[in-house]
Amino acid sequence: MGYSKFRSTHDNWIQVQEADLTNLLQAKNSPLLPDQELRALVNKAMKHYEDYSSVRRDLAKEDPTTLFSPPWCASFENSFLYIGGCRPSLFIRLLYSLSGDSFESHLDDFLAGRLDARTQGLNGTMALSAGQLRQVNKLHCRVLKEEGKLSARLATLQEAVADKPLLPIAKERKRRAEQVAVCSSTSSSDDVGINVEVEKALESYDKGLGELLGEADVLRVATARELVEGVLSPKQAVDLLVAAKQLHLSIHEWGMGRDLQHRRG
């Protein structure tokens, strides 16, 4: 698997994002468009997201470390990555942001029914009902729990490969280097044995990373789909997808600009 296929997959995804955003913005600005057409656009955008995630899972089986810090993305963009992509809970935070600047600070009051998000004048573009808020809050708690599990497994994987296979090997290589400096001789067969151990450890690490990235992608897609299909109205779903795509494309554009400014591009 060459670098070019990874790069072309990402470049194609950016083009798909831009095309989907154009269609969604047109729908957002067409107040008389029926719900059926809005839903069709949402389903189309989600299908594109699922297809991209499926391709990524295949690529991750061959070279997951590249997807954890992709060289075709700007360093600014990579600093936002969580297991190779956005945090699944970001979709929910975007939803809260669309509901108004002070929405989260009053979330407990909305959930308890002491305030109505639709009548509080929060300057948001999306007014959620009490029933929707309860669904979103329940989903948020579940997604945060799953994110915590993935983060813990990533930490365990990193610690395991560093503590067990790699640290003893690194110490042995240092010992051999010191021995060579004193004796001016070394065994090439011993070096080959060490290199084989390192390769086995890195292959095991790559496999673990690929599995984690695949599960994180599944969670990302499932979170977005549950929101746009199970919680939000078609118009609200369009608003959320517009915000998500605008944020992603803006971070990508700003990052590329910063890299050029700092001569990293």
PDB file of C-alpha atoms in Angstrom:
ATOM      1  CA  MET A   1       0.000   0.000   0.000  1.00  0.00           C
ATOM      2  CA  GLY A   2       1.595   3.269  -1.121  1.00  0.00           C
ATOM      3  CA  TYR A   3       1.363   6.736   0.323  1.00  0.00           C
ATOM      4  CA  SER A   4      -0.432   7.923  -2.820  1.00  0.00           C
ATOM      5  CA  LYS A   5      -3.550   5.826  -2.104  1.00  0.00           C
ATOM      6  CA  PHE A   6      -3.799   7.182   1.441  1.00  0.00           C
ATOM      7  CA  ARG A   7      -3.406  10.735   0.150  1.00  0.00           C
ATOM      8  CA  SER A   8      -5.887  10.318  -2.712  1.00  0.00           C
ATOM      9  CA  THR A   9      -8.466   8.809  -0.317  1.00  0.00           C
ATOM     10  CA  HIS A  10      -8.231  11.867   1.920  1.00  0.00           C
ATOM     11  CA  ASP A  11      -8.245  14.348  -0.993  1.00  0.00           C
ATOM     12  CA  ASN A  12     -11.341  12.667  -2.416  1.00  0.00           C
ATOM     13  CA  TRP A  13     -13.028  12.887   1.001  1.00  0.00           C
ATOM     14  CA  ILE A  14     -12.358  16.641   1.147  1.00  0.00           C
ATOM     15  CA  GLN A  15     -13.989  17.030  -2.276  1.00  0.00           C
ATOM     16  CA  VAL A  16     -16.991  14.979  -1.159  1.00  0.00           C
ATOM     17  CA  GLN A  17     -17.281  17.107   1.985  1.00  0.00           C
ATOM     18  CA  GLU A  18     -17.254  20.304  -0.064  1.00  0.00           C
ATOM     19  CA  ALA A  19     -19.908  18.972  -2.468  1.00  0.00           C
ATOM     20  CA  ASP A  20     -22.119  17.766   0.387  1.00  0.00           C
ATOM     21  CA  LEU A  21     -21.744  21.108   2.153  1.00  0.00           C
ATOM     22  CA  THR A  22     -22.832  22.978  -0.986  1.00  0.00           C
ATOM     23  CA  ASN A  23     -25.953  20.814  -1.298  1.00  0.00           C
ATOM     24  CA  LEU A  24     -26.790  21.072   2.393  1.00  0.00           C
ATOM     25  CA  LEU A  25     -26.360  24.856   2.410  1.00  0.00           C
ATOM     26  CA  GLN A  26     -28.696  25.164  -0.565  1.00  0.00           C
ATOM     27  CA  ALA A  27     -31.256  23.082   1.322  1.00  0.00           C
ATOM     28  CA  LYS A  28     -30.741  25.094   4.508  1.00  0.00           C
ATOM     29  CA  ASN A  29     -31.446  28.294   2.585  1.00  0.00           C
ATOM     30  CA  SER A  30     -34.587  26.882   0.951  1.00  0.00           C
ATOM     31  CA  PRO A  31     -37.260  27.161   3.674  1.00  0.00           C
ATOM     32  CA  LEU A  32     -39.994  25.589   1.516  1.00  0.00           C
ATOM     33  CA  LEU A  33     -38.052  22.409   0.777  1.00  0.00           C
ATOM     34  CA  PRO A  34     -40.104  19.418   2.029  1.00  0.00           C
ATOM     35  CA  ASP A  35     -38.817  17.210   4.834  1.00  0.00           C
ATOM     36  CA  GLN A  36     -38.570  14.260   2.458  1.00  0.00           C
ATOM     37  CA  GLU A  37     -35.963  16.040   0.326  1.00  0.00           C
ATOM     38  CA  LEU A  38     -34.071  17.253   3.383  1.00  0.00           C
ATOM     39  CA  ARG A  39     -33.981  13.715   4.736  1.00  0.00           C
ATOM     40  CA  ALA A  40     -32.684  12.414   1.394  1.00  0.00           C
ATOM     41  CA  LEU A  41     -29.789  14.903   1.519  1.00  0.00           C
ATOM     42  CA  VAL A  42     -28.984  13.928   5.111  1.00  0.00           C
ATOM     43  CA  ASN A  43     -29.014  10.229   4.205  1.00  0.00           C
ATOM     44  CA  LYS A  44     -26.741  10.887   1.222  1.00  0.00           C
ATOM     45  CA  ALA A  45     -24.218  12.768   3.379  1.00  0.00           C
ATOM     46  CA  MET A  46     -24.274  10.032   6.024  1.00  0.00           C
ATOM     47  CA  LYS A  47     -23.747   7.356   3.346  1.00  0.00           C
ATOM     48  CA  HIS A  48     -20.657   9.237   2.179  1.00  0.00           C
ATOM     49  CA  TYR A  49     -19.396   9.356   5.781  1.00  0.00           C
ATOM     50  CA  GLU A  50     -19.962   5.623   6.252  1.00  0.00           C
ATOM     51  CA  ASP A  51     -18.229   4.796   2.947  1.00  0.00           C
ATOM     52  CA  TYR A  52     -15.204   6.905   3.892  1.00  0.00           C
ATOM     53  CA  SER A  53     -14.995   5.252   7.316  1.00  0.00           C
ATOM     54  CA  SER A  54     -15.147   1.829   5.695  1.00  0.00           C
ATOM     55  CA  VAL A  55     -12.240   2.683   3.385  1.00  0.00           C
ATOM     56  CA  ARG A  56     -10.264   4.027   6.347  1.00  0.00           C
ATOM     57  CA  ARG A  57     -10.755   0.781   8.258  1.00  0.00           C
ATOM     58  CA  ASP A  58      -9.299  -1.131   5.314  1.00  0.00           C
ATOM     59  CA  LEU A  59      -6.333   1.242   5.098  1.00  0.00           C
ATOM     60  CA  ALA A  60      -5.784   0.976   8.850  1.00  0.00           C
ATOM     61  CA  LYS A  61      -5.212  -2.758   8.513  1.00  0.00           C
ATOM     62  CA  GLU A  62      -2.105  -1.991   6.445  1.00  0.00           C
ATOM     63  CA  ASP A  63      -0.683   1.174   8.011  1.00  0.00           C
ATOM     64  CA  PRO A  64      -2.648   2.535  10.978  1.00  0.00           C
ATOM     65  CA  THR A  65       0.104   4.815  12.310  1.00  0.00           C
ATOM     66  CA  THR A  66      -0.146   6.934   9.150  1.00  0.00           C
ATOM     67  CA  LEU A  67      -3.832   7.570   9.877  1.00  0.00           C
ATOM     68  CA  PHE A  68      -3.104   8.547  13.486  1.00  0.00           C
ATOM     69  CA  SER A  69      -0.941  11.449  12.308  1.00  0.00           C
ATOM     70  CA  PRO A  70      -1.471  11.794   8.563  1.00  0.00           C
ATOM     71  CA  PRO A  71       1.316  13.707   6.781  1.00  0.00           C
ATOM     72  CA  TRP A  72      -1.160  15.084   4.222  1.00  0.00           C
ATOM     73  CA  CYS A  73      -2.939  17.030   6.987  1.00  0.00           C
ATOM     74  CA  ALA A  74      -1.538  20.184   8.517  1.00  0.00           C
ATOM     75  CA  SER A  75       0.026  19.977  11.968  1.00  0.00           C
ATOM     76  CA  PHE A  76      -2.736  22.254  13.312  1.00  0.00           C
ATOM     77  CA  GLU A  77      -5.373  19.839  11.992  1.00  0.00           C
ATOM     78  CA  ASN A  78      -3.530  16.818  13.397  1.00  0.00           C
ATOM     79  CA  SER A  79      -3.488  18.420  16.849  1.00  0.00           C
ATOM     80  CA  PHE A  80      -7.294  17.996  16.951  1.00  0.00           C
ATOM     81  CA  LEU A  81      -7.259  14.287  16.153  1.00  0.00           C
ATOM     82  CA  TYR A  82      -8.608  11.689  18.552  1.00  0.00           C
ATOM     83  CA  ILE A  83      -7.623   8.165  17.493  1.00  0.00           C
ATOM     84  CA  GLY A  84      -7.277   9.280  13.890  1.00  0.00           C
ATOM     85  CA  GLY A  85     -10.369  11.491  13.636  1.00  0.00           C
ATOM     86  CA  CYS A  86     -12.686  13.824  15.521  1.00  0.00           C
ATOM     87  CA  ARG A  87     -13.988  12.967  18.967  1.00  0.00           C
ATOM     88  CA  PRO A  88     -17.352  11.228  18.569  1.00  0.00           C
ATOM     89  CA  SER A  89     -18.794  13.531  21.234  1.00  0.00           C
ATOM     90  CA  LEU A  90     -17.903  16.553  19.084  1.00  0.00           C
ATOM     91  CA  PHE A  91     -21.183  16.129  17.203  1.00  0.00           C
ATOM     92  CA  ILE A  92     -23.067  16.589  20.475  1.00  0.00           C
ATOM     93  CA  ARG A  93     -21.007  19.593  21.514  1.00  0.00           C
ATOM     94  CA  LEU A  94     -21.745  21.156  18.128  1.00  0.00           C
ATOM     95  CA  LEU A  95     -25.431  20.559  18.780  1.00  0.00           C
ATOM     96  CA  TYR A  96     -25.182  22.333  22.129  1.00  0.00           C
ATOM     97  CA  SER A  97     -23.310  25.200  20.458  1.00  0.00           C
ATOM     98  CA  LEU A  98     -26.021  25.571  17.822  1.00  0.00           C
ATOM     99  CA  SER A  99     -28.584  25.792  20.636  1.00  0.00           C
ATOM    100  CA  GLY A 100     -27.046  28.981  22.040  1.00  0.00           C
ATOM    101  CA  ASP A 101     -24.009  30.461  23.756  1.00  0.00           C
ATOM    102  CA  SER A 102     -25.212  29.802  27.302  1.00  0.00           C
ATOM    103  CA  PHE A 103     -27.052  26.575  26.553  1.00  0.00           C
ATOM    104  CA  GLU A 104     -24.696  24.175  28.361  1.00  0.00           C
ATOM    105  CA  SER A 105     -24.622  26.284  31.518  1.00  0.00           C
ATOM    106  CA  HIS A 106     -28.412  25.857  31.783  1.00  0.00           C
ATOM    107  CA  LEU A 107     -28.519  22.231  30.595  1.00  0.00           C
ATOM    108  CA  ASP A 108     -29.636  20.811  33.964  1.00  0.00           C
ATOM    109  CA  ASP A 109     -32.529  23.291  34.075  1.00  0.00           C
ATOM    110  CA  PHE A 110     -33.628  22.345  30.564  1.00  0.00           C
ATOM    111  CA  LEU A 111     -33.463  18.630  31.342  1.00  0.00           C
ATOM    112  CA  ALA A 112     -35.445  19.089  34.549  1.00  0.00           C
ATOM    113  CA  GLY A 113     -38.093  21.105  32.722  1.00  0.00           C
ATOM    114  CA  ARG A 114     -37.437  24.292  34.707  1.00  0.00           C
ATOM    115  CA  LEU A 115     -36.586  26.080  31.444  1.00  0.00           C
ATOM    116  CA  ASP A 116     -37.759  25.606  27.864  1.00  0.00           C
ATOM    117  CA  ALA A 117     -34.920  25.785  25.334  1.00  0.00           C
ATOM    118  CA  ARG A 118     -37.374  26.911  22.678  1.00  0.00           C
ATOM    119  CA  THR A 119     -38.461  30.052  24.556  1.00  0.00           C
ATOM    120  CA  GLN A 120     -35.336  31.249  26.362  1.00  0.00           C
ATOM    121  CA  GLY A 121     -33.879  33.475  23.649  1.00  0.00           C
ATOM    122  CA  LEU A 122     -30.402  31.876  23.727  1.00  0.00           C
ATOM    123  CA  ASN A 123     -29.501  33.273  20.280  1.00  0.00           C
ATOM    124  CA  GLY A 124     -29.041  29.751  18.971  1.00  0.00           C
ATOM    125  CA  THR A 125     -30.060  28.524  15.527  1.00  0.00           C
ATOM    126  CA  MET A 126     -31.556  25.283  16.867  1.00  0.00           C
ATOM    127  CA  ALA A 127     -34.279  24.961  19.491  1.00  0.00           C
ATOM    128  CA  LEU A 128     -34.475  21.488  21.009  1.00  0.00           C
ATOM    129  CA  SER A 129     -37.534  20.154  22.788  1.00  0.00           C
ATOM    130  CA  ALA A 130     -37.341  18.680  26.292  1.00  0.00           C
ATOM    131  CA  GLY A 131     -37.705  15.193  24.826  1.00  0.00           C
ATOM    132  CA  GLN A 132     -34.879  15.783  22.367  1.00  0.00           C
ATOM    133  CA  LEU A 133     -32.662  17.124  25.142  1.00  0.00           C
ATOM    134  CA  ARG A 134     -33.171  14.000  27.212  1.00  0.00           C
ATOM    135  CA  GLN A 135     -32.249  11.840  24.213  1.00  0.00           C
ATOM    136  CA  VAL A 136     -29.146  13.909  23.494  1.00  0.00           C
ATOM    137  CA  ASN A 137     -28.042  13.878  27.115  1.00  0.00           C
ATOM    138  CA  LYS A 138     -28.450  10.109  27.332  1.00  0.00           C
ATOM    139  CA  LEU A 139     -26.458   9.667  24.120  1.00  0.00           C
ATOM    140  CA  HIS A 140     -23.787  12.083  25.359  1.00  0.00           C
ATOM    141  CA  CYS A 141     -23.248  10.105  28.546  1.00  0.00           C
ATOM    142  CA  ARG A 142     -23.012   6.851  26.602  1.00  0.00           C
ATOM    143  CA  VAL A 143     -20.563   8.251  24.040  1.00  0.00           C
ATOM    144  CA  LEU A 144     -18.324   9.785  26.711  1.00  0.00           C
ATOM    145  CA  LYS A 145     -18.181   6.398  28.416  1.00  0.00           C
ATOM    146  CA  GLU A 146     -17.174   4.707  25.158  1.00  0.00           C
ATOM    147  CA  GLU A 147     -14.562   7.385  24.482  1.00  0.00           C
ATOM    148  CA  GLY A 148     -13.116   6.738  27.923  1.00  0.00           C
ATOM    149  CA  LYS A 149     -12.852   3.023  27.189  1.00  0.00           C
ATOM    150  CA  LEU A 150     -11.077   3.648  23.881  1.00  0.00           C
ATOM    151  CA  SER A 151      -8.663   6.122  25.495  1.00  0.00           C
ATOM    152  CA  ALA A 152      -7.851   3.640  28.266  1.00  0.00           C
ATOM    153  CA  ARG A 153      -7.206   0.872  25.739  1.00  0.00           C
ATOM    154  CA  LEU A 154      -4.922   3.146  23.719  1.00  0.00           C
ATOM    155  CA  ALA A 155      -2.933   4.018  26.848  1.00  0.00           C
ATOM    156  CA  THR A 156      -2.674   0.339  27.771  1.00  0.00           C
ATOM    157  CA  LEU A 157      -1.501  -0.543  24.262  1.00  0.00           C
ATOM    158  CA  GLN A 158       1.175   2.166  24.306  1.00  0.00           C
ATOM    159  CA  GLU A 159       2.396   1.191  27.769  1.00  0.00           C
ATOM    160  CA  ALA A 160       2.421  -2.512  26.938  1.00  0.00           C
ATOM    161  CA  VAL A 161       4.532  -2.183  23.809  1.00  0.00           C
ATOM    162  CA  ALA A 162       6.940   0.252  25.460  1.00  0.00           C
ATOM    163  CA  ASP A 163       7.356  -1.563  28.788  1.00  0.00           C
ATOM    164  CA  LYS A 164       7.534  -5.170  27.629  1.00  0.00           C
ATOM    165  CA  PRO A 165       9.019  -5.677  24.165  1.00  0.00           C
ATOM    166  CA  LEU A 166      10.699  -2.366  23.361  1.00  0.00           C
ATOM    167  CA  LEU A 167      12.323  -1.273  26.615  1.00  0.00           C
ATOM    168  CA  PRO A 168      14.304  -4.522  27.155  1.00  0.00           C
ATOM    169  CA  ILE A 169      15.301  -4.509  23.477  1.00  0.00           C
ATOM    170  CA  ALA A 170      16.454  -0.902  23.698  1.00  0.00           C
ATOM    171  CA  LYS A 171      18.529  -1.709  26.780  1.00  0.00           C
ATOM    172  CA  GLU A 172      20.058  -4.714  25.010  1.00  0.00           C
ATOM    173  CA  ARG A 173      20.958  -2.622  21.975  1.00  0.00           C
ATOM    174  CA  LYS A 174      22.631  -0.060  24.209  1.00  0.00           C
ATOM    175  CA  ARG A 175      24.598  -2.814  25.943  1.00  0.00           C
ATOM    176  CA  ARG A 176      25.729  -4.225  22.618  1.00  0.00           C
ATOM    177  CA  ALA A 177      26.733  -0.788  21.361  1.00  0.00           C
ATOM    178  CA  GLU A 178      28.888  -0.280  24.446  1.00  0.00           C
ATOM    179  CA  GLN A 179      30.380  -3.741  23.943  1.00  0.00           C
ATOM    180  CA  VAL A 180      31.223  -2.916  20.329  1.00  0.00           C
ATOM    181  CA  ALA A 181      32.922   0.306  21.415  1.00  0.00           C
ATOM    182  CA  VAL A 182      35.158  -1.662  23.773  1.00  0.00           C
ATOM    183  CA  CYS A 183      35.777  -4.831  21.734  1.00  0.00           C
ATOM    184  CA  SER A 184      35.421  -3.471  18.185  1.00  0.00           C
ATOM    185  CA  SER A 185      33.464  -6.610  17.289  1.00  0.00           C
ATOM    186  CA  THR A 186      29.853  -7.675  17.140  1.00  0.00           C
ATOM    187  CA  SER A 187      27.710 -10.498  15.890  1.00  0.00           C
ATOM    188  CA  SER A 188      25.514  -9.638  12.918  1.00  0.00           C
ATOM    189  CA  SER A 189      23.268 -12.612  13.742  1.00  0.00           C
ATOM    190  CA  ASP A 190      22.547 -11.115  17.158  1.00  0.00           C
ATOM    191  CA  ASP A 191      21.585  -7.796  15.552  1.00  0.00           C
ATOM    192  CA  VAL A 192      19.274  -9.601  13.149  1.00  0.00           C
ATOM    193  CA  GLY A 193      17.591 -11.342  16.074  1.00  0.00           C
ATOM    194  CA  ILE A 194      16.996  -8.043  17.830  1.00  0.00           C
ATOM    195  CA  ASN A 195      15.592  -6.470  14.666  1.00  0.00           C
ATOM    196  CA  VAL A 196      13.161  -9.367  14.267  1.00  0.00           C
ATOM    197  CA  GLU A 197      11.918  -8.860  17.832  1.00  0.00           C
ATOM    198  CA  VAL A 198      11.441  -5.148  17.208  1.00  0.00           C
ATOM    199  CA  GLU A 199       9.511  -5.821  14.003  1.00  0.00           C
ATOM    200  CA  LYS A 200       7.233  -8.310  15.767  1.00  0.00           C
ATOM    201  CA  ALA A 201       6.532  -5.793  18.535  1.00  0.00           C
ATOM    202  CA  LEU A 202       5.740  -3.023  16.054  1.00  0.00           C
ATOM    203  CA  GLU A 203       3.476  -5.293  14.012  1.00  0.00           C
ATOM    204  CA  SER A 204       1.527  -6.164  17.154  1.00  0.00           C
ATOM    205  CA  TYR A 205       1.288  -2.463  18.022  1.00  0.00           C
ATOM    206  CA  ASP A 206       0.087  -1.607  14.497  1.00  0.00           C
ATOM    207  CA  LYS A 207      -2.613  -4.273  14.718  1.00  0.00           C
ATOM    208  CA  GLY A 208      -3.864  -2.850  18.016  1.00  0.00           C
ATOM    209  CA  LEU A 209      -3.882   0.699  16.630  1.00  0.00           C
ATOM    210  CA  GLY A 210      -5.820  -0.413  13.559  1.00  0.00           C
ATOM    211  CA  GLU A 211      -8.463  -2.111  15.677  1.00  0.00           C
ATOM    212  CA  LEU A 212      -8.849   0.970  17.878  1.00  0.00           C
ATOM    213  CA  LEU A 213      -9.143   3.304  14.890  1.00  0.00           C
ATOM    214  CA  GLY A 214     -11.795   1.059  13.362  1.00  0.00           C
ATOM    215  CA  GLU A 215     -13.832   1.041  16.582  1.00  0.00           C
ATOM    216  CA  ALA A 216     -13.457   4.819  16.970  1.00  0.00           C
ATOM    217  CA  ASP A 217     -14.701   5.322  13.402  1.00  0.00           C
ATOM    218  CA  VAL A 218     -17.694   3.083  14.090  1.00  0.00           C
ATOM    219  CA  LEU A 219     -18.498   5.180  17.175  1.00  0.00           C
ATOM    220  CA  ARG A 220     -18.113   8.427  15.233  1.00  0.00           C
ATOM    221  CA  VAL A 221     -20.514   7.321  12.508  1.00  0.00           C
ATOM    222  CA  ALA A 222     -22.989   5.760  14.966  1.00  0.00           C
ATOM    223  CA  THR A 223     -23.100   8.950  17.075  1.00  0.00           C
ATOM    224  CA  ALA A 224     -23.754  11.164  14.078  1.00  0.00           C
ATOM    225  CA  ARG A 225     -26.363   8.768  12.684  1.00  0.00           C
ATOM    226  CA  GLU A 226     -28.258   8.474  15.967  1.00  0.00           C
ATOM    227  CA  LEU A 227     -28.460  12.262  16.177  1.00  0.00           C
ATOM    228  CA  VAL A 228     -29.583  12.953  12.604  1.00  0.00           C
ATOM    229  CA  GLU A 229     -31.950   9.976  12.345  1.00  0.00           C
ATOM    230  CA  GLY A 230     -33.126   9.284  15.884  1.00  0.00           C
ATOM    231  CA  VAL A 231     -33.227  12.688  17.569  1.00  0.00           C
ATOM    232  CA  LEU A 232     -33.337  15.623  15.170  1.00  0.00           C
ATOM    233  CA  SER A 233     -35.903  16.766  12.633  1.00  0.00           C
ATOM    234  CA  PRO A 234     -34.724  16.793   8.993  1.00  0.00           C
ATOM    235  CA  LYS A 235     -34.101  20.562   9.147  1.00  0.00           C
ATOM    236  CA  GLN A 236     -32.169  20.246  12.415  1.00  0.00           C
ATOM    237  CA  ALA A 237     -30.139  17.381  10.948  1.00  0.00           C
ATOM    238  CA  VAL A 238     -29.196  19.557   7.970  1.00  0.00           C
ATOM    239  CA  ASP A 239     -28.111  22.340  10.344  1.00  0.00           C
ATOM    240  CA  LEU A 240     -25.913  19.965  12.341  1.00  0.00           C
ATOM    241  CA  LEU A 241     -24.240  18.447   9.274  1.00  0.00           C
ATOM    242  CA  VAL A 242     -23.599  21.918   7.844  1.00  0.00           C
ATOM    243  CA  ALA A 243     -21.909  22.974  11.088  1.00  0.00           C
ATOM    244  CA  ALA A 244     -19.818  19.778  11.254  1.00  0.00           C
ATOM    245  CA  LYS A 245     -18.624  20.072   7.664  1.00  0.00           C
ATOM    246  CA  GLN A 246     -17.912  23.791   7.959  1.00  0.00           C
ATOM    247  CA  LEU A 247     -15.821  23.150  11.064  1.00  0.00           C
ATOM    248  CA  HIS A 248     -13.859  20.299   9.484  1.00  0.00           C
ATOM    249  CA  LEU A 249     -13.150  22.148   6.240  1.00  0.00           C
ATOM    250  CA  SER A 250     -12.242  25.358   8.078  1.00  0.00           C
ATOM    251  CA  ILE A 251      -9.769  23.588  10.362  1.00  0.00           C
ATOM    252  CA  HIS A 252      -8.246  21.932   7.291  1.00  0.00           C
ATOM    253  CA  GLU A 253      -7.957  25.279   5.474  1.00  0.00           C
ATOM    254  CA  TRP A 254      -6.608  27.193   8.491  1.00  0.00           C
ATOM    255  CA  GLY A 255      -4.077  24.450   9.174  1.00  0.00           C
ATOM    256  CA  MET A 256      -2.754  24.463   5.625  1.00  0.00           C
ATOM    257  CA  GLY A 257      -2.414  28.236   5.820  1.00  0.00           C
ATOM    258  CA  ARG A 258      -0.484  28.056   9.100  1.00  0.00           C
ATOM    259  CA  ASP A 259       1.856  25.423   7.697  1.00  0.00           C
ATOM    260  CA  LEU A 260       2.604  27.646   4.727  1.00  0.00           C
ATOM    261  CA  GLN A 261       3.136  30.595   7.073  1.00  0.00           C
ATOM    262  CA  HIS A 262       5.623  28.559   9.102  1.00  0.00           C
ATOM    263  CA  ARG A 263       7.138  27.024   5.948  1.00  0.00           C
ATOM    264  CA  ARG A 264       6.014  23.494   6.782  1.00  0.00           C
ATOM    265  CA  GLY A 265       3.966  23.055   3.617  1.00  0.00           C
TER     266      GLY A 265
END
